Coordinates of C-alpha atoms in Angstrom, one line a residue:
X1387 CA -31.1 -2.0 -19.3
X1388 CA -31.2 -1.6 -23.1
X1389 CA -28.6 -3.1 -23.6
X1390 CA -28.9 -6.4 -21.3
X1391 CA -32.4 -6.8 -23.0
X1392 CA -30.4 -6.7 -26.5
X1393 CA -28.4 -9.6 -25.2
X1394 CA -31.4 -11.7 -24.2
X1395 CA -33.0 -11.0 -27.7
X1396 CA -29.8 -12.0 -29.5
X1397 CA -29.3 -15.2 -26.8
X1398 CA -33.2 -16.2 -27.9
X1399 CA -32.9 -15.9 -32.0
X1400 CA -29.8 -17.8 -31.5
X1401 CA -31.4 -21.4 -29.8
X1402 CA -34.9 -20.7 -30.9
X1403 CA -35.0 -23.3 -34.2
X1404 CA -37.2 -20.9 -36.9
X1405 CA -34.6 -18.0 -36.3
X1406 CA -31.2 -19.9 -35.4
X1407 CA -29.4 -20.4 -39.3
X1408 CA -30.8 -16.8 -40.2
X1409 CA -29.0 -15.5 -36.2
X1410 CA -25.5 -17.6 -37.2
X1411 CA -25.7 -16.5 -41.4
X1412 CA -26.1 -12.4 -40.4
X1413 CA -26.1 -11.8 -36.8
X1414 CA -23.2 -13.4 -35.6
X1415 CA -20.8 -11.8 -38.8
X1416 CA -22.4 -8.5 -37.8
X1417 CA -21.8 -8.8 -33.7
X1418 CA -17.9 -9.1 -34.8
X1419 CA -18.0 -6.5 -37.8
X1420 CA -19.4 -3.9 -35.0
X1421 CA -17.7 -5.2 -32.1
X1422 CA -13.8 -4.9 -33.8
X1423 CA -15.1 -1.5 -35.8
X1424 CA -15.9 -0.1 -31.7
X1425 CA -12.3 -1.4 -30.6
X1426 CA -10.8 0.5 -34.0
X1427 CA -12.4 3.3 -33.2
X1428 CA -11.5 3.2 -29.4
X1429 CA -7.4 2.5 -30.5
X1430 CA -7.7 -1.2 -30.1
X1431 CA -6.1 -1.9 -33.5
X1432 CA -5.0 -5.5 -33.1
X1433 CA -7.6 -7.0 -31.3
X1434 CA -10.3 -5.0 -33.4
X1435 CA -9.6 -5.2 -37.0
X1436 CA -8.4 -9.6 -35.7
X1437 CA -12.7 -9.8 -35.2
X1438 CA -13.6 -7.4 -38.2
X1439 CA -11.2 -10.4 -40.5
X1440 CA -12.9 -12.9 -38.4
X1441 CA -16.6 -11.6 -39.0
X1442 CA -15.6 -11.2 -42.3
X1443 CA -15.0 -14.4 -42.6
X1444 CA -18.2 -15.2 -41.2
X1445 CA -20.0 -13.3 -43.8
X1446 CA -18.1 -14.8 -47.0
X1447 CA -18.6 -18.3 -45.2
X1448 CA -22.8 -16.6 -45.2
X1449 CA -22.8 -16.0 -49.0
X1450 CA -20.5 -19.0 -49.9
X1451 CA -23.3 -21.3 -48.1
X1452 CA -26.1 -19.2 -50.1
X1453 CA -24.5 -19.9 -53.4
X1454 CA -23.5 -16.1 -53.9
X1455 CA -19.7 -16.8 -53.6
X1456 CA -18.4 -19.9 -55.5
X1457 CA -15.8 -22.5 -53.1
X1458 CA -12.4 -21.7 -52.7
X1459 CA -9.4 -21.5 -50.4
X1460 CA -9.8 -17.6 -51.1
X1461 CA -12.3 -17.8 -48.0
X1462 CA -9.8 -18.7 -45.7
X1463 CA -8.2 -15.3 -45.9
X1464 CA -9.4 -13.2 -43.6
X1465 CA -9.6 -16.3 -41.0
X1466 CA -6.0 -16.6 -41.2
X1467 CA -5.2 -13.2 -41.0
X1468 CA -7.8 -12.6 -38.1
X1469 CA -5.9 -16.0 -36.1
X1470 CA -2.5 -14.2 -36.9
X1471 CA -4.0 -10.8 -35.4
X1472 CA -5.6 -12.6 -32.4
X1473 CA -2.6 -14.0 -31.5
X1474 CA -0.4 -11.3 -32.0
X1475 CA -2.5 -9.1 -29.7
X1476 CA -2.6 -12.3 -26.9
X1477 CA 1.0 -12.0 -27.0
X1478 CA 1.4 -8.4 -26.2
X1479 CA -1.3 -8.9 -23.2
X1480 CA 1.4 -9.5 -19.8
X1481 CA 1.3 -12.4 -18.5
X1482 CA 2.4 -15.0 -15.6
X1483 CA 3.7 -18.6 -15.6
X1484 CA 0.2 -20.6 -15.3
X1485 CA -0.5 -22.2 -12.5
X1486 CA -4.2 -23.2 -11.4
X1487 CA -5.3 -22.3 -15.2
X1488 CA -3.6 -25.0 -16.4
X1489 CA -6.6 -27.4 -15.8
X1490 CA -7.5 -26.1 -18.8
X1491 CA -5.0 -28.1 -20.7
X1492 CA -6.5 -30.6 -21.7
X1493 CA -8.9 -28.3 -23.8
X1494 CA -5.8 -27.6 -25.8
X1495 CA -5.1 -31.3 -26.2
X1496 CA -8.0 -32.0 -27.8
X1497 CA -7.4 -29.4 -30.1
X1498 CA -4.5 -31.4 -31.0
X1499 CA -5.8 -34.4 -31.5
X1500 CA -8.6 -33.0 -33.6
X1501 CA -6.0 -31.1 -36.1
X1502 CA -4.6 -35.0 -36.6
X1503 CA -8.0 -36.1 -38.1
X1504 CA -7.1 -36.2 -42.3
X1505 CA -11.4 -35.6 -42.6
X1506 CA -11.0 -32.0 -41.9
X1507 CA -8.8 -30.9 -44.2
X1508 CA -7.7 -27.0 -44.5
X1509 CA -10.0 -27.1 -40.6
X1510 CA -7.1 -28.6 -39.4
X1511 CA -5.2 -25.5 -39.0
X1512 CA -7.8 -23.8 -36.8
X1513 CA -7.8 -26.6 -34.7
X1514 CA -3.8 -26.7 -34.0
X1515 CA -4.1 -22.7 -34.3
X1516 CA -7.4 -22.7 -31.6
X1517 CA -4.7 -25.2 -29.2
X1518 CA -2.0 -22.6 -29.3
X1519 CA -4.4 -19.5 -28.6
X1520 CA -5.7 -21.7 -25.7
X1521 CA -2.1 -22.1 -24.7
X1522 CA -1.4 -18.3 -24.6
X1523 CA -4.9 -17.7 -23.0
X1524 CA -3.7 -19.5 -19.9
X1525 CA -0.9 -17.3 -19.1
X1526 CA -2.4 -14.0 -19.0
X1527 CA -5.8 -15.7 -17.3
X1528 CA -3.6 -16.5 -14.2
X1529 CA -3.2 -12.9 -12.9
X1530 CA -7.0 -12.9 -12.4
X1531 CA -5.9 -15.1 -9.0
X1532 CA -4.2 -12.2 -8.1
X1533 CA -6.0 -9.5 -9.1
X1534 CA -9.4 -9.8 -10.7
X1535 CA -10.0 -7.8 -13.3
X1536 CA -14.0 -7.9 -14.8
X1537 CA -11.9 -6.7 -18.2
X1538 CA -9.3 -9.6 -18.2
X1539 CA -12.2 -12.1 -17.1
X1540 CA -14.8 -11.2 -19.9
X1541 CA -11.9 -11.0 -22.3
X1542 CA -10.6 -15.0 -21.3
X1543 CA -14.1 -16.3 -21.1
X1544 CA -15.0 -14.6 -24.8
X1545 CA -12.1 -16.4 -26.0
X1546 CA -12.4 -19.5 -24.3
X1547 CA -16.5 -19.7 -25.9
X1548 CA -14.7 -18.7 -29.5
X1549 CA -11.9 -21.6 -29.3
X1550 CA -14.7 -24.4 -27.2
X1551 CA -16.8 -23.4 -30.4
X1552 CA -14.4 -24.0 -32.7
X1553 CA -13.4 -27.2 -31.6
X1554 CA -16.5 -28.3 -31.1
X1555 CA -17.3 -27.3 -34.3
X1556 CA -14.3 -29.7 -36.0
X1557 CA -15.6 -32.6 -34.0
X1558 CA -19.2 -32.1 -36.1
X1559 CA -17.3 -31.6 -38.9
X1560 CA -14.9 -34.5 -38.7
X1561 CA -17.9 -36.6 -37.4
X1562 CA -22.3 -36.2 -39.1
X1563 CA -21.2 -32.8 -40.4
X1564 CA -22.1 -29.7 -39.2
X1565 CA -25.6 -28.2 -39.4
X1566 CA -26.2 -24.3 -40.4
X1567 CA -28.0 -22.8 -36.9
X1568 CA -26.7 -25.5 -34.8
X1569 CA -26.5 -24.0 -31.4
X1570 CA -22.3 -23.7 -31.6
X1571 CA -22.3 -20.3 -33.7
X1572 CA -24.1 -18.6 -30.4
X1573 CA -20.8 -19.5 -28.7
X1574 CA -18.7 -17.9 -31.4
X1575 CA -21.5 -14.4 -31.2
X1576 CA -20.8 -14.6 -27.4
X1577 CA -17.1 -15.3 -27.7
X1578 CA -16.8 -11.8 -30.0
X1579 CA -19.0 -9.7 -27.4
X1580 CA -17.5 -10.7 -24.4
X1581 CA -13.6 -10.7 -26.4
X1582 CA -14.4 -7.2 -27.1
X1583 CA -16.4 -6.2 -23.8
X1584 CA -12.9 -6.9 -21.9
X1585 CA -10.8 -5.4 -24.6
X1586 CA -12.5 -2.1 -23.7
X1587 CA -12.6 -2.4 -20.1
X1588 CA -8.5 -2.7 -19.8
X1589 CA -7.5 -2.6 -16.5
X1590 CA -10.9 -1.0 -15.1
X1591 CA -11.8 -2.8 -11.7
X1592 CA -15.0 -0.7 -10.4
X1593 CA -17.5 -1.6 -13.4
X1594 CA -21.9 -2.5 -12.8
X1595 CA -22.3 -6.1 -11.2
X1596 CA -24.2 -7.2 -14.9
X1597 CA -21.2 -7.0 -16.2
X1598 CA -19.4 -8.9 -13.4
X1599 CA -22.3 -11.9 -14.0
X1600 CA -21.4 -12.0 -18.0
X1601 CA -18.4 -14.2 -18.0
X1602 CA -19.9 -16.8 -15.7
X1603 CA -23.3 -16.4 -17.1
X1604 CA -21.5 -17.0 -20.9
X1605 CA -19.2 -20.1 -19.3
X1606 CA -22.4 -21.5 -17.6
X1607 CA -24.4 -21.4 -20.6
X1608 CA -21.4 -23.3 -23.1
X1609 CA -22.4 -26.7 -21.7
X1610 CA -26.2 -25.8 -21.8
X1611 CA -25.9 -25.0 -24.9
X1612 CA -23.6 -28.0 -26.4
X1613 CA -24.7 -31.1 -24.2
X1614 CA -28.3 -31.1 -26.4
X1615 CA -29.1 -33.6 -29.2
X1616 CA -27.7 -33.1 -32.0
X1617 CA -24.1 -32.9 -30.3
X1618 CA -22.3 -35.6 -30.4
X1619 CA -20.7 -37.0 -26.9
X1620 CA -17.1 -35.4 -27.9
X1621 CA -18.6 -31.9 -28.5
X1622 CA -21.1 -33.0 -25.2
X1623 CA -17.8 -33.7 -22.9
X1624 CA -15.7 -30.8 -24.3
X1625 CA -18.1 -28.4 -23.3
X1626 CA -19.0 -29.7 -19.7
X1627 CA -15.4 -30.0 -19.1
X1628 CA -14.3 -26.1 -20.4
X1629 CA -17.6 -24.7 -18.8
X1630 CA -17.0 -26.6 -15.5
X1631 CA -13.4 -25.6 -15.0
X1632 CA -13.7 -22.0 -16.6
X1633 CA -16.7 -21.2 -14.4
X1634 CA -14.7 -23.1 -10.8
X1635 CA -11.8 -20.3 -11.9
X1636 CA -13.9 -17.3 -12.8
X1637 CA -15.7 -18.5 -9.2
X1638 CA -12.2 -19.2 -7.5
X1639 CA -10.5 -15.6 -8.7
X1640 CA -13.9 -14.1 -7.1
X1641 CA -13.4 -15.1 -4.0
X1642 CA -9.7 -14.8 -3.8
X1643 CA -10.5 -10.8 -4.9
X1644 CA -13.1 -10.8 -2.1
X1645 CA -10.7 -11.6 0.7
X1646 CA -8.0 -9.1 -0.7
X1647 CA -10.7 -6.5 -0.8
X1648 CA -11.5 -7.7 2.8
X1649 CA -7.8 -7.5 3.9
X1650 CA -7.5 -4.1 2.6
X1651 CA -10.4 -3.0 4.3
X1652 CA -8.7 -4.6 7.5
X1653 CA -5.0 -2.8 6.7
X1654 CA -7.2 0.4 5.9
X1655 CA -9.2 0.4 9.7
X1656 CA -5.6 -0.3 11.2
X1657 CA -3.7 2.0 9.4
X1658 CA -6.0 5.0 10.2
X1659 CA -6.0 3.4 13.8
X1660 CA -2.1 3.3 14.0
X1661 CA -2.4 7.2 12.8
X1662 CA -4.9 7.8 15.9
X1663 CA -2.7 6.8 18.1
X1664 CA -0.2 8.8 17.1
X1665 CA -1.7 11.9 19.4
X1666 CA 0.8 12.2 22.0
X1667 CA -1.7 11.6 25.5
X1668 CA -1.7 14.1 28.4
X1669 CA 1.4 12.5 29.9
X1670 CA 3.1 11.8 26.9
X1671 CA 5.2 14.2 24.7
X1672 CA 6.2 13.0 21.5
X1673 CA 9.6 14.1 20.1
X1674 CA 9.9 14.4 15.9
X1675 CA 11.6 11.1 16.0
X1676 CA 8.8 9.7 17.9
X1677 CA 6.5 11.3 15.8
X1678 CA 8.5 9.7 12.4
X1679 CA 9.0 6.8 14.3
X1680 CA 4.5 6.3 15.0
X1681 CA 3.9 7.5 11.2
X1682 CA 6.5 4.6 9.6
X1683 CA 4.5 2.4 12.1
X1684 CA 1.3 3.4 10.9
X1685 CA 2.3 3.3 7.1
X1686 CA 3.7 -0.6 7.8
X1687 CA 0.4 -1.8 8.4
X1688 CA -0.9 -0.6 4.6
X1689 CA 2.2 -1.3 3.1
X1690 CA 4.6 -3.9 4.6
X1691 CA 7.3 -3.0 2.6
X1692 CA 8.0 0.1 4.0
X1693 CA 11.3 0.4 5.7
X1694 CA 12.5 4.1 6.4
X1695 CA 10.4 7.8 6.2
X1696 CA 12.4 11.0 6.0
X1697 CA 11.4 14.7 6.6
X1698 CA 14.1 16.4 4.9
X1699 CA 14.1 19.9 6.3
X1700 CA 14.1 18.6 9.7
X1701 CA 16.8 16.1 9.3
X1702 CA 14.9 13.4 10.7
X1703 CA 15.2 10.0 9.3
X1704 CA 13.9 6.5 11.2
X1705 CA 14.3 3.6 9.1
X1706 CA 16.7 3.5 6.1
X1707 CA 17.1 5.2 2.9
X1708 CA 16.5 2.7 -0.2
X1709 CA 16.1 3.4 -4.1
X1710 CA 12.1 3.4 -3.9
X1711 CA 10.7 6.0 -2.5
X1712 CA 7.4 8.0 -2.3
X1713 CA 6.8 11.6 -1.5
X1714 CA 4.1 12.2 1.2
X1715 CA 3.0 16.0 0.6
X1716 CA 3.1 18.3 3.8
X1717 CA 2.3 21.4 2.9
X1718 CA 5.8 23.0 1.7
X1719 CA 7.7 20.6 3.3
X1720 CA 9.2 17.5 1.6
X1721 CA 9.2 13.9 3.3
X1722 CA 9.7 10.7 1.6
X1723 CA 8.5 6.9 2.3
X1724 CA 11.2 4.2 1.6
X1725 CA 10.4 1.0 0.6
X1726 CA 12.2 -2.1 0.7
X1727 CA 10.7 -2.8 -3.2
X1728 CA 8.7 -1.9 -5.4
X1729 CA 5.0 -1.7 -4.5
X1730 CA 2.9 -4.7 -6.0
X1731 CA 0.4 -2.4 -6.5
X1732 CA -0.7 1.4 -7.0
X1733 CA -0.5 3.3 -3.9
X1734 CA -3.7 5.1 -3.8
X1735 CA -3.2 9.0 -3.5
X1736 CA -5.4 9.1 -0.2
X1737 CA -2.6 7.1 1.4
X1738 CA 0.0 9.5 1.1
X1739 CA -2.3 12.3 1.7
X1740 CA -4.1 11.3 5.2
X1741 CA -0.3 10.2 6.0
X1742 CA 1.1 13.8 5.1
X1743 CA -1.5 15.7 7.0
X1744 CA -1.6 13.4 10.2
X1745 CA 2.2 13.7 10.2
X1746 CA 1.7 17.5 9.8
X1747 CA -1.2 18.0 12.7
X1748 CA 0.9 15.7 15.4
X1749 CA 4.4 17.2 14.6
X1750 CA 2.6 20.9 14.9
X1751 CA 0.9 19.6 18.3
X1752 CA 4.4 18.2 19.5
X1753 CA 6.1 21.3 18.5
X1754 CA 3.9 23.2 20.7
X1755 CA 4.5 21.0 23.9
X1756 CA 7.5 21.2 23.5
X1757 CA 7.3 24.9 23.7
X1758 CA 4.7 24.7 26.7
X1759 CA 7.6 22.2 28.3
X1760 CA 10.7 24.8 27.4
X1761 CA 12.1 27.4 28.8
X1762 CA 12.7 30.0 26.1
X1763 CA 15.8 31.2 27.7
X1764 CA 18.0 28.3 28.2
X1765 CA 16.3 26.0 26.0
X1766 CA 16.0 23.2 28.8
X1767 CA 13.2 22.2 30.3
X1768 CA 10.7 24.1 32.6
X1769 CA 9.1 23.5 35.4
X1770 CA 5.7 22.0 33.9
X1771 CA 7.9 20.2 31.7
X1772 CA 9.7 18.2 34.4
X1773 CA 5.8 17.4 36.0
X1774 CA 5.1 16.2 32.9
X1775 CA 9.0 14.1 32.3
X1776 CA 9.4 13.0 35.8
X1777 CA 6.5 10.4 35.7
X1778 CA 8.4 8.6 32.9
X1779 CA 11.6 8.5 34.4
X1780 CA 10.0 7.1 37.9
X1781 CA 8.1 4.5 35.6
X1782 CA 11.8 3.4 34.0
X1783 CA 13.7 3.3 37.4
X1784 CA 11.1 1.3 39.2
X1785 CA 10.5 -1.2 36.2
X1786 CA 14.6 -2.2 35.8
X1787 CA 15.5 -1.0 39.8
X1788 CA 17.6 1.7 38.2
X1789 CA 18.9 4.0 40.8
X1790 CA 17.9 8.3 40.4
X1791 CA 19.8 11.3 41.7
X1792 CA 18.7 14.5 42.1
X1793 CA 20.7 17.6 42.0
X1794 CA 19.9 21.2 42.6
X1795 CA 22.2 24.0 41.6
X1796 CA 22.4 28.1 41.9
X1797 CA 24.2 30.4 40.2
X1798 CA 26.4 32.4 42.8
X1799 CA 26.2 35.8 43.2
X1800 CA 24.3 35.7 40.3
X1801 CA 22.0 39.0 41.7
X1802 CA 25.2 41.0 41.3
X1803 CA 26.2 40.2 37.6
X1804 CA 22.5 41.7 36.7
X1805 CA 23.2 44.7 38.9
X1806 CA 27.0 45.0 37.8
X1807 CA 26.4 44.3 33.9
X1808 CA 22.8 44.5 33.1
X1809 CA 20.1 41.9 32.6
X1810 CA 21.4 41.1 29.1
X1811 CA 24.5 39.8 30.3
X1812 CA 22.8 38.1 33.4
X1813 CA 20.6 36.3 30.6
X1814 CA 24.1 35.0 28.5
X1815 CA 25.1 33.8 31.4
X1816 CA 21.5 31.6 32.0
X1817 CA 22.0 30.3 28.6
X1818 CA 25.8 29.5 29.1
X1819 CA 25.0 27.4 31.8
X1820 CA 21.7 25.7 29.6
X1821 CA 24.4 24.8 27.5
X1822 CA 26.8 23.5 29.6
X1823 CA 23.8 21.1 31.5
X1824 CA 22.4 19.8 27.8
X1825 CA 26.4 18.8 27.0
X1826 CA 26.7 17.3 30.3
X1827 CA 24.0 14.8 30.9
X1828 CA 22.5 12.0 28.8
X1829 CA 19.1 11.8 26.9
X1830 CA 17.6 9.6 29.8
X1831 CA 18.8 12.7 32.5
X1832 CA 16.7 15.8 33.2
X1833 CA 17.9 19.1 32.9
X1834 CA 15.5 21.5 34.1
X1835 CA 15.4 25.1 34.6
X1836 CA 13.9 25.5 38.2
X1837 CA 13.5 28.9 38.6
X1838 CA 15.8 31.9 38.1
X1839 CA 19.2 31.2 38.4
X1840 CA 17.8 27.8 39.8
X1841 CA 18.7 24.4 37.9
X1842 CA 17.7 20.9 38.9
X1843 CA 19.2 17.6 37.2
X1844 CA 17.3 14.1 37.6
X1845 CA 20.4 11.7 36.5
X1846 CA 19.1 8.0 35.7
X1847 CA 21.3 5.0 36.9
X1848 CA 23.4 7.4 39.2
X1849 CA 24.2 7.1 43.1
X1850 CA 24.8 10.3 44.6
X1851 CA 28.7 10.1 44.4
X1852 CA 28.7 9.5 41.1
X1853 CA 25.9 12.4 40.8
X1854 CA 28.6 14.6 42.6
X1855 CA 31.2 14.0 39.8
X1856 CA 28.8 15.1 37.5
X1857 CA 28.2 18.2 38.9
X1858 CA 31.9 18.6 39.6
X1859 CA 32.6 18.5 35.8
X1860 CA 30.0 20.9 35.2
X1861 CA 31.4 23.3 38.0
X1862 CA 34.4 23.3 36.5
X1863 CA 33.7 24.2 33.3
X1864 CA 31.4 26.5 34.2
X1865 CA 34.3 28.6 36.0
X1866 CA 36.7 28.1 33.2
X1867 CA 34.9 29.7 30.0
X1868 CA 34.1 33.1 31.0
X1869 CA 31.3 35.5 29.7
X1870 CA 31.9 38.4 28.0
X1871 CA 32.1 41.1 29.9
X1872 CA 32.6 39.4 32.6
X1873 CA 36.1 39.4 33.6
X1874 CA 36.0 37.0 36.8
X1875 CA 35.1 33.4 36.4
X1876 CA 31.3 32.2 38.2
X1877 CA 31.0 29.5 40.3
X1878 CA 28.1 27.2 40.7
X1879 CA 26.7 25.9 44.5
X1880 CA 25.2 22.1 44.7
X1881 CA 22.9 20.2 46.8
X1882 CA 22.6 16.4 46.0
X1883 CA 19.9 13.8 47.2
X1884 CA 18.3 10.7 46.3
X1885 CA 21.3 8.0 44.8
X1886 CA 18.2 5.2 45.2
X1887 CA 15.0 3.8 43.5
X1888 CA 12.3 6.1 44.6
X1889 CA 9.0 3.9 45.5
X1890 CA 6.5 6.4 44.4
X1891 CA 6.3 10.2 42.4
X1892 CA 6.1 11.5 46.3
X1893 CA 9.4 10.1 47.5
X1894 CA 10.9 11.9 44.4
X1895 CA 9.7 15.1 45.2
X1896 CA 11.0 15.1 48.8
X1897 CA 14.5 14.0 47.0
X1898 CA 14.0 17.3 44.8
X1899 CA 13.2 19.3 48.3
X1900 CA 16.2 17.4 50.1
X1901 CA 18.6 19.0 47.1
X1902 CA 17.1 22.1 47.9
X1903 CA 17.7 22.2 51.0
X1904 CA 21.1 20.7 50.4
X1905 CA 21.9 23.7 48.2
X1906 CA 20.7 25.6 51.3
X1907 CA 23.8 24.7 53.3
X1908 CA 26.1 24.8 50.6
X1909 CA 25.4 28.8 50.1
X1910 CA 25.4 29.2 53.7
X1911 CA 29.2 27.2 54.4
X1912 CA 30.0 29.7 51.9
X1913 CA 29.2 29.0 48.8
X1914 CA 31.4 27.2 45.4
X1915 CA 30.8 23.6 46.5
X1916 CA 28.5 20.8 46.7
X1917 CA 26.5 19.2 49.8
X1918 CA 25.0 15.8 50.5
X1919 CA 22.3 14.9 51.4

């Protein structure tokens, strides 16, 4: 509150008549000796020893007007030296080609025409100087339209009062001359606070809402201040014409940063909905690639330019690998967002974090259906893993009139190769066949352990003959590579239904029980074939 207060003190000592040639002689020399001594001391070299030369110019100009120093060019010193500074620090700030900001050109024009008048003399110099400051100004004040910074604004607006001022201050000159306390030098105390506020501020975005109002308050108040008597109409248009088009910008850049705030909030709320949804539901189960595949969905809708994620010790990669990438922790693990560029802007830490764990919890939870879906043994499916598969596979043969087949086969003899060999050999041979079934069918088939030596296969887009090939392929194999110790080769039994596109999750089971039963006969016409249904 302090110092606010300060700023309406110095604002009223300024316009108030008895006070305002003591407020330009001492206070505005000492708001620029203490404002570039704080950015000295803060590591602001350039832009804080340009206002300490420009405030003490101010307070040689003080003493030269109170007969303390004699006339001389010797007083233009530190002026040119703090110009030279100013500008040398503008050219260091980054920049981008102007666009709207160049309604402010004409400011600079003016400048130029003013430096032409012969009346002014050594003034001349500032005025050409003030239009090539305003023309570096306008480049670095056109990344406020894309990102509005209170720093950047404060720092163009205390410029823009300190080169309106001195322009306006070579039209009195150049015209009645220019009175000590005229209301112009609370421009130039303005200009230094606010030039030094933003210094300070950098690249800060989150800073209290009075300092938010300064740069349109100090923009506002330029034409206030100038378009009274004694200023003539020159000084009068020049400062409704900066204020009006400085204060539409700061305004514009506002509201431009209010609706990218409110389309971050809106990419935020779907992002985190996106990552929701990743939960696989109760008759869904999510493999890793799905999993990937729902977080690079998810990180898409925060940043657009994201075109591949990667979890290393898993192998898994959706998307494509490119030069930019960022790591997303997961707990030991390592997993990496590509993007297709650079990002625009900083990726906030919570980003990567939220999409880490999320990743981390859903990949966990789909690990662990697919172990409540698995049969340890064989590594194929089980039998609450096909109730929860089949559903899908009926959805996709009924939606493009895909035909299903169903096959059901049995180990023969199986009962004696535990007896003869032992239960360890009698579980080789269950996981020689798993491997055989997974090598045999496609991802869109079903390869189910059914119980026992039990096996049941859902083939999509298969008639029953062709299902029979299948299974003769299989059968074959399965004879050829023997298990150790095993000397004889096994043989498989098949029953085969279906070959059509079931209407309904009951007309699938009865195919399931018609394999079954097809199997039946097959053991009982002696077993080592396959039967119809």
């Amino acid at each position: 509150m302090v110092p606010y207060v300060g700023l309406l003190l110095l604002i009223a000592l300024a316009l108030l008549p008895p006070t305002a040639p003591w407020s330009e002689r001492y206070l505005t020399s000492l708001v620029a000796l203490g404002a570039g001594g704080r950015l000295v001391w803060k590591g602001e070299r350039a832009f804080g020893f340009a206002l300490l030369l420009l405030g003490l110019g101010d307070f040689l100009w003080t003493l030269e007007d109170l007969g303390r120093l004699p006339r001389g060019l010797y007083l233009e010193a530190p002026y040119l030296l703090g110009y030279a500074l100013l500008t040398l620090a503008l050219l260091r700030l980054p920049g981008k080609p102007p666009r709207l900001t160049l309604a402010l050109l004409p400011l600079g024009l003016l400048g130029l025409l003013t430096a032409l008048n012969p009346a002014l003399g050594v003034d001349r110099i500032y005025s050409a100087w003030d239009a090539l400051l305003l023309l570096l100004l306008l480049p670095r004040l056109e990344g406020l339209f894309e990102r509005f910074l209170p720093g950047r604004a404060l720092l163009g607006a205390g410029l823009l009062l300190f080169l309106v001022a001195d322009m306006a201050y070579a039209f009195l000159e150049a015209g009645p001359g220019y009175p000590t306390g005229h209301p112009i030098h609370l421009l130039w105390t303005l200009g230094y606070l606010f030039l030094a506020l933003g210094v300070e501020l950098g690249e800060r975005e989150e800073v209290p809402f009075p300092l938010l109002a300064l740069p349109l308050g100090g923009l506002f108040l330029m034409p206030a201040v100038l378009t009274q008597d004694p200023s003539p109409l020159g000084v009068r248009l020049l400062a409704l014409y900066g204020g009006f088009w400085g204060s539409l910008g700061l305004l514009y850049a506002t509201y431009l940063s209010w609706r990218r705030t409110a389309a971050h909030k809106e990419r935020w709320t779907r992002f985190l909905e996106a990552l929701a949804r990743l939960s696989p539901r109760v008759t869904q189960t999510l493999s890793p690639e799905g999993v990937l595949l729902g977080a690079l969905e998810a990180a898409r809708e925060l940043l657009p330019e994201t075109v591949g994620l990667e979890l290393r010790a898993r192998r898994g990669l959706v998307g494509e690998r490119t030069p930019h990438a960022l790591p997303v922790p997961l707990n030991g693990d390592t997993a990496y967002l590509y993007l297709q560029t650079p990002p625009k802007e900083a990726v906030p830490e919570s980003f990567l974090s939220l999409l880490g764990e999320r990743l981390r919890q859903v990949l966990r939870q789909a690990e662990w259906g697919l172990l409540a879906h698995t049969d340890p043994l064989t590594g194929l499916l089980n039998r609450r893993g096909l109730e929860a598969e089949l559903p899908k596979l009926l959805a996709l043969s009924r939606r493009y009139r895909t035909l299903l087949s169903v096959v059901m086969l049995d180990i023969d003899r199986f009962k004696r190769v535990n007896d003869t060999y032992g239960h360890p050999v009698g579980d080789e041979v269950l996981r020689h066949l798993g491997r055989i079934l997974k090598a045999s069918v496609r991802k869109e088939d079903l390869a189910v352990r059914y119980g026992g030596e039990e096996f049941l296969l859902v083939l999509f887009g298969a008639d029953k003959e062709a299902a029979k090939e299948v299974v003769e392929r299989i059968r074959e194999r399965f004879r050829a590579e023997r298990v150790p110790p095993i000397p004889h080769p096994l043989t498989l039994s098949a029953g085969v239904a279906g070959g059509g596109v079931p209407e309904g999750p009951e007309e699938l089971w009865d195919w399931i029980l018609k394999a079954d039963y097809a199997l039946l006969r097959a053991k009982e016409a002696g077993r080592d074939r396959v039967t119809l249904a």
